PDB file of C-alpha atoms (C1' of nucleotides) in Angstrom:
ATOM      1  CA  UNK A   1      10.921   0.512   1.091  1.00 82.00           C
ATOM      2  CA  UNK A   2      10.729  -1.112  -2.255  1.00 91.00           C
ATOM      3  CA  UNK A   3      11.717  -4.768  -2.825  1.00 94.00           C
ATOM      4  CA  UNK A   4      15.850  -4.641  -2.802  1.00 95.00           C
ATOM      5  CA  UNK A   5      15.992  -2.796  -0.102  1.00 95.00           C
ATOM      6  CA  UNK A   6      13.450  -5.659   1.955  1.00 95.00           C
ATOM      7  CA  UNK A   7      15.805  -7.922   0.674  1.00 97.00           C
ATOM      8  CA  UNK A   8      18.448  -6.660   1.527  1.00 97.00           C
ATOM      9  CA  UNK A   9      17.446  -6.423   5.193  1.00 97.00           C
ATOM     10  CA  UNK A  10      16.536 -10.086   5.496  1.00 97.00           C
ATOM     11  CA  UNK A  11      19.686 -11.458   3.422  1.00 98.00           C
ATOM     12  CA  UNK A  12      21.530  -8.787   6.087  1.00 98.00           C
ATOM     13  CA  UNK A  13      20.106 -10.637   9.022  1.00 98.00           C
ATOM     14  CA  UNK A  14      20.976 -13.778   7.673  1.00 98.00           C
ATOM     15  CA  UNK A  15      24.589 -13.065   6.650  1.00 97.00           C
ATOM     16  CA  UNK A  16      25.925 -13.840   9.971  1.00 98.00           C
ATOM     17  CA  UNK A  17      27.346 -17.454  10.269  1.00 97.00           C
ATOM     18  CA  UNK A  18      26.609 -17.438  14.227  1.00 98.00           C
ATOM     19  CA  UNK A  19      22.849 -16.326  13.237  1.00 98.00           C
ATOM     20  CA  UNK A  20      22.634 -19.079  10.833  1.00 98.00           C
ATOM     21  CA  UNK A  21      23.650 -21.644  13.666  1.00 98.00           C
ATOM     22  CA  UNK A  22      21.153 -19.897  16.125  1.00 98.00           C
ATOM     23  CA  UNK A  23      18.585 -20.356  13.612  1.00 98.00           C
ATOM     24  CA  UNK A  24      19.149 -23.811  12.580  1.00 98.00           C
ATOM     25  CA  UNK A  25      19.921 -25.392  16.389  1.00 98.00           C
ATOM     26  CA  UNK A  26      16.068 -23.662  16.887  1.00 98.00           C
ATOM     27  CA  UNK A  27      14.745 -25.307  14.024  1.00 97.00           C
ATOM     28  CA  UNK A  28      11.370 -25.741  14.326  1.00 97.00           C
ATOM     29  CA  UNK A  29      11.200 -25.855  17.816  1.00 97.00           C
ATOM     30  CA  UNK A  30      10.861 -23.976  21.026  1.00 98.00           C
ATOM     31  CA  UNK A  31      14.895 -23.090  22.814  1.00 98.00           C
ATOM     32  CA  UNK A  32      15.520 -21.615  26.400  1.00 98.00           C
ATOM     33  CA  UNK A  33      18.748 -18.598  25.922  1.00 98.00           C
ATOM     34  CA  UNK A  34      20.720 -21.422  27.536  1.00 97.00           C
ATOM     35  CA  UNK A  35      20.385 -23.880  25.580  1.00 98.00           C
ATOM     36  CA  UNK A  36      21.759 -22.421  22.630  1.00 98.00           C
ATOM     37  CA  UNK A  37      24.747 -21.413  24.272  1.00 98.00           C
ATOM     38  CA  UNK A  38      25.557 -24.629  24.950  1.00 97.00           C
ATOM     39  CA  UNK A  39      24.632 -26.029  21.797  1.00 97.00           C
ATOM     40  CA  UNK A  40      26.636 -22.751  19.561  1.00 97.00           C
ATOM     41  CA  UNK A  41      29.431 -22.337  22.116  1.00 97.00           C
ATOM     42  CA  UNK A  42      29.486 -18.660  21.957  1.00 98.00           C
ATOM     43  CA  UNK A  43      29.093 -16.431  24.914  1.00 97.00           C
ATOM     44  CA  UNK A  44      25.922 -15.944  26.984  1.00 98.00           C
ATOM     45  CA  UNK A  45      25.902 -11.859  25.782  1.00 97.00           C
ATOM     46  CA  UNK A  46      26.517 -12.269  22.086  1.00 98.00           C
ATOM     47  CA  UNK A  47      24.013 -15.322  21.773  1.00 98.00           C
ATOM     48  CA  UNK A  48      21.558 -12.086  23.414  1.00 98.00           C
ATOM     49  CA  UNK A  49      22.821 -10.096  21.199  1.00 98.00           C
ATOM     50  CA  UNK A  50      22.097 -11.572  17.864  1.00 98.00           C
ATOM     51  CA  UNK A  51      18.327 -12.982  19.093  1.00 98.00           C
ATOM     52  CA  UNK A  52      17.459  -9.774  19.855  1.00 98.00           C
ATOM     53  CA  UNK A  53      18.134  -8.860  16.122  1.00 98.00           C
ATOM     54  CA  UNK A  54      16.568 -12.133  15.192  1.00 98.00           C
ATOM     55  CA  UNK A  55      13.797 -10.678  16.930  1.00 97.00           C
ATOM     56  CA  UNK A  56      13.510  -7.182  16.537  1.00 96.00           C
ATOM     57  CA  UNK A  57      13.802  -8.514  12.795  1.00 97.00           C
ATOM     58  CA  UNK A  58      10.632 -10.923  12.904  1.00 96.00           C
ATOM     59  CA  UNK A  59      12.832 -14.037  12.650  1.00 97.00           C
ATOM     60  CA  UNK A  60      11.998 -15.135  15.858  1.00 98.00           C
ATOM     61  CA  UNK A  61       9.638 -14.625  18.843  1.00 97.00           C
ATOM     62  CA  UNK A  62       9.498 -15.113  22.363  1.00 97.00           C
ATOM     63  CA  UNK A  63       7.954 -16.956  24.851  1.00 96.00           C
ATOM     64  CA  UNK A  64       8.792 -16.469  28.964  1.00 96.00           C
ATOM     65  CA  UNK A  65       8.293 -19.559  30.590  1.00 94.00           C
ATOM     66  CA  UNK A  66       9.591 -18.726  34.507  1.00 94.00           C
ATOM     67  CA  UNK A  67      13.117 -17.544  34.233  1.00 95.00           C
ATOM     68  CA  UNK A  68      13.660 -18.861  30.888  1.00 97.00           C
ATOM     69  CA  UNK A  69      12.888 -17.221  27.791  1.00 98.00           C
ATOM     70  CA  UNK A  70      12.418 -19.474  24.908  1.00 98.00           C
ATOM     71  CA  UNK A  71      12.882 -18.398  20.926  1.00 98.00           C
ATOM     72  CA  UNK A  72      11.114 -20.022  18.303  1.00 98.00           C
ATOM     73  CA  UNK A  73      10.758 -19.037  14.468  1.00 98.00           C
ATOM     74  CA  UNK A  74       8.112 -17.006  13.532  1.00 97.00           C
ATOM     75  CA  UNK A  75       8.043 -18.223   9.993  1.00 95.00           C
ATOM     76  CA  UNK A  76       9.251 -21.875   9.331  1.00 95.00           C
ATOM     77  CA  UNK A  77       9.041 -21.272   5.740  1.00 95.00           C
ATOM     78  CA  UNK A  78      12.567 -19.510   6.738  1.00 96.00           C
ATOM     79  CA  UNK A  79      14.133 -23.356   6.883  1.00 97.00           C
ATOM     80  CA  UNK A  80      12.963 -24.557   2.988  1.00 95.00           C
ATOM     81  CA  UNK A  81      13.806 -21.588   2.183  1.00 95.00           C
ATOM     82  CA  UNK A  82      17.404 -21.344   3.698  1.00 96.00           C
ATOM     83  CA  UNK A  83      17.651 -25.004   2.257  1.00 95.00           C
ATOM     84  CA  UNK A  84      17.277 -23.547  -1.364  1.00 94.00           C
ATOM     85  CA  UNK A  85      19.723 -21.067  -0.658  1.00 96.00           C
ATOM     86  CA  UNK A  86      22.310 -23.428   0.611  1.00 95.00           C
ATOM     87  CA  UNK A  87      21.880 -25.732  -2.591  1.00 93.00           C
ATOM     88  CA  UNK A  88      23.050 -22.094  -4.374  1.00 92.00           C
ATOM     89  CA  UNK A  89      25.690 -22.055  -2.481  1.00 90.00           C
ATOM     90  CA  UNK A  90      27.364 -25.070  -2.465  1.00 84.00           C
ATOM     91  CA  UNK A  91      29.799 -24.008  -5.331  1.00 60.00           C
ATOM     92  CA  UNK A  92      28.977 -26.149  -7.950  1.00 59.00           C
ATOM     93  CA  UNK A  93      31.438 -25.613 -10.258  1.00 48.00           C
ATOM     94  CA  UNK A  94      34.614 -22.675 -10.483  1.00 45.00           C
ATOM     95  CA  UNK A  95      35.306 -25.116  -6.686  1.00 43.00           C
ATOM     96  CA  UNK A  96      37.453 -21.820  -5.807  1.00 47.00           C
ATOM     97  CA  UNK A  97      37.447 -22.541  -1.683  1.00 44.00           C
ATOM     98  CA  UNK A  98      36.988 -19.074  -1.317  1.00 46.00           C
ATOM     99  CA  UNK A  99      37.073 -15.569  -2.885  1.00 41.00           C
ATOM    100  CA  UNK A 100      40.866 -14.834  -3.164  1.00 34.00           C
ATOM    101  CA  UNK A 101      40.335 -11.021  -2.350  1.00 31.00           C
ATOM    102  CA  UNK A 102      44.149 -10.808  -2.982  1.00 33.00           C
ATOM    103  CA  UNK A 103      45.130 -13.005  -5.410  1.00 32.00           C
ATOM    104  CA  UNK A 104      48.080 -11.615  -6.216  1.00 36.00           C
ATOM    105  CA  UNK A 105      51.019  -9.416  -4.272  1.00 36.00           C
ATOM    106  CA  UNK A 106      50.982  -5.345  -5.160  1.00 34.00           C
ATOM    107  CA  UNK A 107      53.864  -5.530  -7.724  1.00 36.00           C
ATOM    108  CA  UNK A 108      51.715  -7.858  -9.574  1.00 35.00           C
ATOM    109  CA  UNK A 109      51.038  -6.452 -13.262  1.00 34.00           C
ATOM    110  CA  UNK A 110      53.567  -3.968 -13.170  1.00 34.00           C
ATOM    111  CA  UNK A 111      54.283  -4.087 -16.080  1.00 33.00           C
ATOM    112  CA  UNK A 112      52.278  -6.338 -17.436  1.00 35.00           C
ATOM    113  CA  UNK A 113      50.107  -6.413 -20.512  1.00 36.00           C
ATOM    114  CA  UNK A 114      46.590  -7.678 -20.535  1.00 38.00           C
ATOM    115  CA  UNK A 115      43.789  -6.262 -18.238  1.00 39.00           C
TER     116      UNK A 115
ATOM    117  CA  UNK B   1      33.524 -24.508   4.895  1.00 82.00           C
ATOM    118  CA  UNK B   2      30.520 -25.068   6.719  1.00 91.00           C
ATOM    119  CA  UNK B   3      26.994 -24.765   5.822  1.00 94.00           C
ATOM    120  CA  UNK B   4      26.832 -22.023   7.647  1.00 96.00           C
ATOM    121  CA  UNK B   5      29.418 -20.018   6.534  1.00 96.00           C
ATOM    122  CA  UNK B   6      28.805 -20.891   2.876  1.00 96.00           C
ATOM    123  CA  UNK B   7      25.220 -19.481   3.464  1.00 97.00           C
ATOM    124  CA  UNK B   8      26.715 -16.100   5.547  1.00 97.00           C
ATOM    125  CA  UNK B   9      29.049 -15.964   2.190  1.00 97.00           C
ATOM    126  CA  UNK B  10      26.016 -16.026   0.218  1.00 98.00           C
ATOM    127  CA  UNK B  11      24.296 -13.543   2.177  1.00 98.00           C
ATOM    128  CA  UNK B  12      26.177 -11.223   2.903  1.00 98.00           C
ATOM    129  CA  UNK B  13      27.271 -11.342  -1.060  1.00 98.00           C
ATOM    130  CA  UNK B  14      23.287 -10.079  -1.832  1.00 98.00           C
ATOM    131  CA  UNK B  15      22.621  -8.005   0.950  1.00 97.00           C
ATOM    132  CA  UNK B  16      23.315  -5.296  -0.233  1.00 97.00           C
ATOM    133  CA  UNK B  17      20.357  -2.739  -2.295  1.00 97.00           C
ATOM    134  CA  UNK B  18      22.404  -1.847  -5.274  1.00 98.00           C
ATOM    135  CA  UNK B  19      23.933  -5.467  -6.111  1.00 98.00           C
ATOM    136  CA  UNK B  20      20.792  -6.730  -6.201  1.00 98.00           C
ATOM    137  CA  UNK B  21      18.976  -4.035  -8.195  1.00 98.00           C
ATOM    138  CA  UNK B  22      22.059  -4.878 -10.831  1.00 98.00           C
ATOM    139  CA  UNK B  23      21.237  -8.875 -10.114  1.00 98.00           C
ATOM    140  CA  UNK B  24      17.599  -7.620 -11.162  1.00 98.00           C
ATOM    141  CA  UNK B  25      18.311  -5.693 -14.490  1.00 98.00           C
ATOM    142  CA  UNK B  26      20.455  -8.522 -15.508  1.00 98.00           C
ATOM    143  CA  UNK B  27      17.645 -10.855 -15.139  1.00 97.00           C
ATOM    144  CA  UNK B  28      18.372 -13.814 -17.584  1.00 97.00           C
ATOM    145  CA  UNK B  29      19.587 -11.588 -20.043  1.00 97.00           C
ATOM    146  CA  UNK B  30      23.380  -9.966 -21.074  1.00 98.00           C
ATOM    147  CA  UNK B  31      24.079  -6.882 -19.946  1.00 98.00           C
ATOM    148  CA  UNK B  32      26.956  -3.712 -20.478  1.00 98.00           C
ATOM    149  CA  UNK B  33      28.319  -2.239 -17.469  1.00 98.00           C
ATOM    150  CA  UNK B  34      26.827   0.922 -19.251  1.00 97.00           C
ATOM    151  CA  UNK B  35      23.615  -0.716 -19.246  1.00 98.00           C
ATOM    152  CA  UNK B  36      23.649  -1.140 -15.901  1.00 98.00           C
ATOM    153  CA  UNK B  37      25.184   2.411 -15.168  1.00 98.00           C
ATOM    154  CA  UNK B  38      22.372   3.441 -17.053  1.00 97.00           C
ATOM    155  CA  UNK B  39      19.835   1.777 -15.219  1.00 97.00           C
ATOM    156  CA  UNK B  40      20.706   1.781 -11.680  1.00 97.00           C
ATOM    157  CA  UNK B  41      21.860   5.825 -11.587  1.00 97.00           C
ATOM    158  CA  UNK B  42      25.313   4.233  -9.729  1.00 97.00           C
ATOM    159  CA  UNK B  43      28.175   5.928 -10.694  1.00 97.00           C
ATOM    160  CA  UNK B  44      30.655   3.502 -12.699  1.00 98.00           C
ATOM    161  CA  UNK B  45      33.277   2.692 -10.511  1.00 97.00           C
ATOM    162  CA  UNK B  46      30.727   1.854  -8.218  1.00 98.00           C
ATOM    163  CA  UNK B  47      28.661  -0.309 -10.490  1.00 98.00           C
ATOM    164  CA  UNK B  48      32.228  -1.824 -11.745  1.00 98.00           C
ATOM    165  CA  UNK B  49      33.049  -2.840  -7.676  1.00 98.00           C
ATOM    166  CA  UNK B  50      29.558  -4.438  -7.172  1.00 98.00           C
ATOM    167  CA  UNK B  51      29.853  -6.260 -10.818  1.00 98.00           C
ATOM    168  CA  UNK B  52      33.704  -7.403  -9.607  1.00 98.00           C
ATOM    169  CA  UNK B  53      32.473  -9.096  -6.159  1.00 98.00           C
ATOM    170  CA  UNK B  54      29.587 -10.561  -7.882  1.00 98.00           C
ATOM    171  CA  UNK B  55      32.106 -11.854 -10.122  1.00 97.00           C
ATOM    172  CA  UNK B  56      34.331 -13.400  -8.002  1.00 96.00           C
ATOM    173  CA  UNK B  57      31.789 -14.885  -5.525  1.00 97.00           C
ATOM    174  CA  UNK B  58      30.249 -16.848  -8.646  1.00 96.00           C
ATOM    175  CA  UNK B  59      26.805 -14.674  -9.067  1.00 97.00           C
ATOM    176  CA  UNK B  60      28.234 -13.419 -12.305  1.00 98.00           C
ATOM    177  CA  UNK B  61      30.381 -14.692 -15.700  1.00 97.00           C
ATOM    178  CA  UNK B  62      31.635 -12.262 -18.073  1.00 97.00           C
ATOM    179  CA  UNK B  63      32.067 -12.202 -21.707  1.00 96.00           C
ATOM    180  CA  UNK B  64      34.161  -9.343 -23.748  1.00 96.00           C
ATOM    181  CA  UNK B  65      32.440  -8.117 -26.877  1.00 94.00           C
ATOM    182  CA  UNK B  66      34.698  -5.356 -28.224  1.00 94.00           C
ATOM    183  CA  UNK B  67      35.104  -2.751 -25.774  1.00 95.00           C
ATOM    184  CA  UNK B  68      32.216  -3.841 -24.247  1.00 97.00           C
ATOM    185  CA  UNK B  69      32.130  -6.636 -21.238  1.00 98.00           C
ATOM    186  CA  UNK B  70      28.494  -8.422 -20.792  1.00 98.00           C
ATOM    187  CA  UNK B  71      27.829  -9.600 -17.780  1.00 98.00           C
ATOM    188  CA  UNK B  72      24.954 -12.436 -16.799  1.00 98.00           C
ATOM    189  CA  UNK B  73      24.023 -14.221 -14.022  1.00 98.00           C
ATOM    190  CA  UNK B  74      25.939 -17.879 -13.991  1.00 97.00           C
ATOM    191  CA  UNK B  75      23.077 -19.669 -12.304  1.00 96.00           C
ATOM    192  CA  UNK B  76      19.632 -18.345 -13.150  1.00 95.00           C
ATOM    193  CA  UNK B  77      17.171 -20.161 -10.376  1.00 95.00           C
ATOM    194  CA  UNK B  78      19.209 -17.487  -8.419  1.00 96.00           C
ATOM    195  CA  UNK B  79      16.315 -15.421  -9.657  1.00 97.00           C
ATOM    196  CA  UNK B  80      13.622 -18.075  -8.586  1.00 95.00           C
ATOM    197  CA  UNK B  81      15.115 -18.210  -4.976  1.00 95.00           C
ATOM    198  CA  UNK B  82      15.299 -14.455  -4.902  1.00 96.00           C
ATOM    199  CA  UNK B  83      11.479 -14.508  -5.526  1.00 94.00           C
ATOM    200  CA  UNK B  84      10.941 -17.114  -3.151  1.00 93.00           C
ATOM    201  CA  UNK B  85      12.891 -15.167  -0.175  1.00 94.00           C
ATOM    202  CA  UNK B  86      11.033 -11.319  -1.028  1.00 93.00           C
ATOM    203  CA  UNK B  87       7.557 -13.256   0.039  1.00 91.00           C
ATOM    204  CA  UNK B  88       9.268 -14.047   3.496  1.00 90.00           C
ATOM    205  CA  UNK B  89      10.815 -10.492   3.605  1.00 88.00           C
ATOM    206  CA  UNK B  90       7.673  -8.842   2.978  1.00 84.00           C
ATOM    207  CA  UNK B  91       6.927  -7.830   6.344  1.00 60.00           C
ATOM    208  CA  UNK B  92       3.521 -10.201   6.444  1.00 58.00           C
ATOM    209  CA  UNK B  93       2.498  -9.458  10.262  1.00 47.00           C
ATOM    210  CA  UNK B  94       4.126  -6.949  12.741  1.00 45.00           C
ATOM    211  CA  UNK B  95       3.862  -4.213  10.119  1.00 42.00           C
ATOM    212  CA  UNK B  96       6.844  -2.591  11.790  1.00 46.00           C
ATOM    213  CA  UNK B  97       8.114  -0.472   8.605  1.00 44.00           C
ATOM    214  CA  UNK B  98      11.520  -0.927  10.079  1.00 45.00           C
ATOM    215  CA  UNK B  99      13.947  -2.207  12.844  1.00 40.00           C
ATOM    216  CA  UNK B 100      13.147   0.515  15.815  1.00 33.00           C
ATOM    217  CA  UNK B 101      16.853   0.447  16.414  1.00 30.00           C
ATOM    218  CA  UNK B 102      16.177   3.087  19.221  1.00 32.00           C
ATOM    219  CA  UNK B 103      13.001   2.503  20.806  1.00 30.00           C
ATOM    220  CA  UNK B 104      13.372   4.559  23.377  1.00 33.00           C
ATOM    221  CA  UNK B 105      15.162   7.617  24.692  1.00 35.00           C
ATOM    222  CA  UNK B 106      18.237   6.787  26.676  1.00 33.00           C
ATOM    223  CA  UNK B 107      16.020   8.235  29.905  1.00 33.00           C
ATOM    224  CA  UNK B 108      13.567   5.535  29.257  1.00 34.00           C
ATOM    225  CA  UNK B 109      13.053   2.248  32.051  1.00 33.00           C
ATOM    226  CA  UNK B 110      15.005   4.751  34.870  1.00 33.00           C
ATOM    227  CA  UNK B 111      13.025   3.447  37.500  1.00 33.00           C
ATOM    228  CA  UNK B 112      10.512   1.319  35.777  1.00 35.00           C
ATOM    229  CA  UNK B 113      10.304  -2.085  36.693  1.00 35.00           C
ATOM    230  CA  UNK B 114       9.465  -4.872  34.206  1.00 39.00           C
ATOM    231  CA  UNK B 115      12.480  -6.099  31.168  1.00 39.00           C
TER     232      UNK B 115
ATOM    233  C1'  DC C   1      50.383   7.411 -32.638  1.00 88.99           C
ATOM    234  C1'  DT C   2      46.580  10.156 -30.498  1.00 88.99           C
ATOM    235  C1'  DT C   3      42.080  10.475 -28.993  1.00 88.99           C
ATOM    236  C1'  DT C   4      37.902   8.607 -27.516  1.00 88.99           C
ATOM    237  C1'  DT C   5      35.010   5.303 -25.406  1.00 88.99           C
ATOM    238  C1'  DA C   6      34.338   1.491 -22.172  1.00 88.99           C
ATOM    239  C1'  DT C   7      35.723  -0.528 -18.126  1.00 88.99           C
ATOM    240  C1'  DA C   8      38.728  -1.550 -14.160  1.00 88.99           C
ATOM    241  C1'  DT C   9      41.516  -0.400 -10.193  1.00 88.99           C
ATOM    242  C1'  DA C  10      43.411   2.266  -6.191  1.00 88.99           C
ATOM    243  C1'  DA C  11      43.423   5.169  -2.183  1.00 88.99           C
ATOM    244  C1'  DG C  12      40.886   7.415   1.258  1.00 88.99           C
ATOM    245  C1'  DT C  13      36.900   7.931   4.226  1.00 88.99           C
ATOM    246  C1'  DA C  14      32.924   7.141   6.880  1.00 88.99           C
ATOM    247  C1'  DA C  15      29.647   4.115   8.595  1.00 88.99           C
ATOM    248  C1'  DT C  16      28.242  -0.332  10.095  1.00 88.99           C
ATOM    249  C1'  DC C  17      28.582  -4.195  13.003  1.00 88.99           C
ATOM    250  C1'  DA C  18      30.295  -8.395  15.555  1.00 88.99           C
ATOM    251  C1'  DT C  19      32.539  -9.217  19.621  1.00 88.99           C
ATOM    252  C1'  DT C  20      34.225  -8.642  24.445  1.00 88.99           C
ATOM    253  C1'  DT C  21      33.937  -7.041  29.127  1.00 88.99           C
ATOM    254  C1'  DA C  22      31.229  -5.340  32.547  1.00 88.99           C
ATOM    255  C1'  DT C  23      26.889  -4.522  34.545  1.00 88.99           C
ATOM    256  C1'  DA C  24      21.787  -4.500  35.053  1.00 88.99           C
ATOM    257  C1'  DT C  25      17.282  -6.749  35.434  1.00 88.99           C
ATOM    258  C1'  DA C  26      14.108 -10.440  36.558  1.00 88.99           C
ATOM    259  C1'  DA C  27      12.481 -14.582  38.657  1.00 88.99           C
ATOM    260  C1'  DA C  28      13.109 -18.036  41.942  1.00 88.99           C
ATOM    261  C1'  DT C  29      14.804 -19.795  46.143  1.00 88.99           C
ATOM    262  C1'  DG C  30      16.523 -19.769  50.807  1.00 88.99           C
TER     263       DG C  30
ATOM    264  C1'  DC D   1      15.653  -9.540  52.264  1.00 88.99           C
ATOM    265  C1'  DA D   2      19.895 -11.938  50.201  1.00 88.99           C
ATOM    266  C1'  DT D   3      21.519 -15.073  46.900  1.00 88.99           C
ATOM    267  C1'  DT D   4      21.505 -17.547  42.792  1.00 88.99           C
ATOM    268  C1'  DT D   5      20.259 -18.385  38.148  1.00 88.99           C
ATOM    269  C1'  DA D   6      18.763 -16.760  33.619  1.00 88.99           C
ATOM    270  C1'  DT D   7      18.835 -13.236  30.493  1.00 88.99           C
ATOM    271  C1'  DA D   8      19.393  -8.498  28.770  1.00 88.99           C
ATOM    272  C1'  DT D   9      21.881  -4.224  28.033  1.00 88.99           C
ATOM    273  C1'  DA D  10      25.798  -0.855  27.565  1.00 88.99           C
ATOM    274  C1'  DA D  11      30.217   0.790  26.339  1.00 88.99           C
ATOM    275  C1'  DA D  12      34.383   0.162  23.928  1.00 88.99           C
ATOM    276  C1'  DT D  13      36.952  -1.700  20.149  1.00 88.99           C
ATOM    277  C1'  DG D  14      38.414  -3.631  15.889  1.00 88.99           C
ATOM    278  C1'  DA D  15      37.346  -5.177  11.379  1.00 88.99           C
ATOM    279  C1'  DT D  16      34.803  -4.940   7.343  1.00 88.99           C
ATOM    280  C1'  DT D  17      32.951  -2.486   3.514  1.00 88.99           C
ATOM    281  C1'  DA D  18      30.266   0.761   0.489  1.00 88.99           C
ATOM    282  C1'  DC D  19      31.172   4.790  -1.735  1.00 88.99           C
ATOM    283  C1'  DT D  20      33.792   8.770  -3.843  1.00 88.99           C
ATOM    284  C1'  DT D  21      37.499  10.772  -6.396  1.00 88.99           C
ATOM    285  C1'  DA D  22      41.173  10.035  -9.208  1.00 88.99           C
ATOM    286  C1'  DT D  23      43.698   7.278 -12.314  1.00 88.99           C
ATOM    287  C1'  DA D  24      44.877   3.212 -15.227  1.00 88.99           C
ATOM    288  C1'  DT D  25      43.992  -0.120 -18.883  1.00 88.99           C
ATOM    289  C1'  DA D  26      42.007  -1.818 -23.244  1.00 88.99           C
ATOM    290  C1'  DA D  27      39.928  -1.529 -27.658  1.00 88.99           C
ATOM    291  C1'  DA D  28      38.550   1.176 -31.444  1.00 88.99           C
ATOM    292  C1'  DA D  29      38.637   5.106 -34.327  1.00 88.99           C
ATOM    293  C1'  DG D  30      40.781   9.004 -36.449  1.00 88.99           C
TER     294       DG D  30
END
DNA sequence: CTTTTATATAAGTAATCATTTATATAAATG
DNA sequence: CATTTATATAAATGATTACTTATATAAAAG
């Protein structure tokens, strides 16, 4: 696998805003299934769902404690490093709130001149 | 927008192989889209989709030359941060190559005991 | 104006993936 | 052993999206 293709595994794993919360509620320590539940709101099978790809993706490992299995990171580097990324991605400038993806209605340019 | 959802945007925006080999190429420098036909073996439509949502998420400006459009990266530490996030992706302990996916044969745990 | 070169766009398709609903496993407790 | 609590897994579904093929636009050249 040569380096785009690691990347684009991780940044894959990552580009999942419920993921993201998972990750940061964790932070650097040590949380029980239910506790991040709670704290994220989302259901008790889709908070499973996406630590098991956390894990199975070396994000995160496990630790069973009783009933309760608790996640940490594997790599706290992950937080500067998400930090970075999120000073990137604070649009800094164009301040378009988000991609328009259809900025304009299908007539649009018919007719019209410049590309 | 949260944080987190301005990070997923981000993300999901790079992960994907061929937009970042073309991120790569560019480098600090101006590039064609034949250029970058050239050097990523992507067809050109496809090259001219991955150039258009790089575009409009703000990983790209443009600049018309002629017939020719240059494109270059709008913020370079993106580079820098890219670098930063392949030393976390590089796989530094488990050595699995990749994500199992399917560790096991749909027979598998039929009567065995532990989770 | 016609042709050629450079680039963009559109429609169609297939694959991926997040989410929900329902169920299974595991540990602890009665 | 039966029940409860904590967590995992499975199946089904809907939405997103990368890619291909085909076509449109734009600039330059003949």
């Amino acid at each position: 696998m040569d380096d785009a293709h690691r990347l684009q595994y991780l940044f894959q794993t990552l580009g999942e805003a419920n993921r993201l919360k998972i990750i940061k509620f964790i932070g650097d320590k040590e949380r029980s299934v239910s506790e991040i539940v709670e704290a994220t709101h989302l259901s008790q099978p889709l908070v499973s769902h996406h630590l098991r790809i956390l894990r199975q993706r070396d994000i995160l490992e496990t630790k069973r404690n009783g009933p309760f299995i608790y996640y940490k990171l594997k790599d706290t580097k992950l937080l500067d490093a998400l930090g970075l990324f999120l000073g990137i991605a604070s649009t800094p400038k164009g301040k378009r709130t988000m991609e328009p993806m259809f900025c304009c209605p299908p007539w649009w340019r018919k007719g019209k001149k410049k590309l």
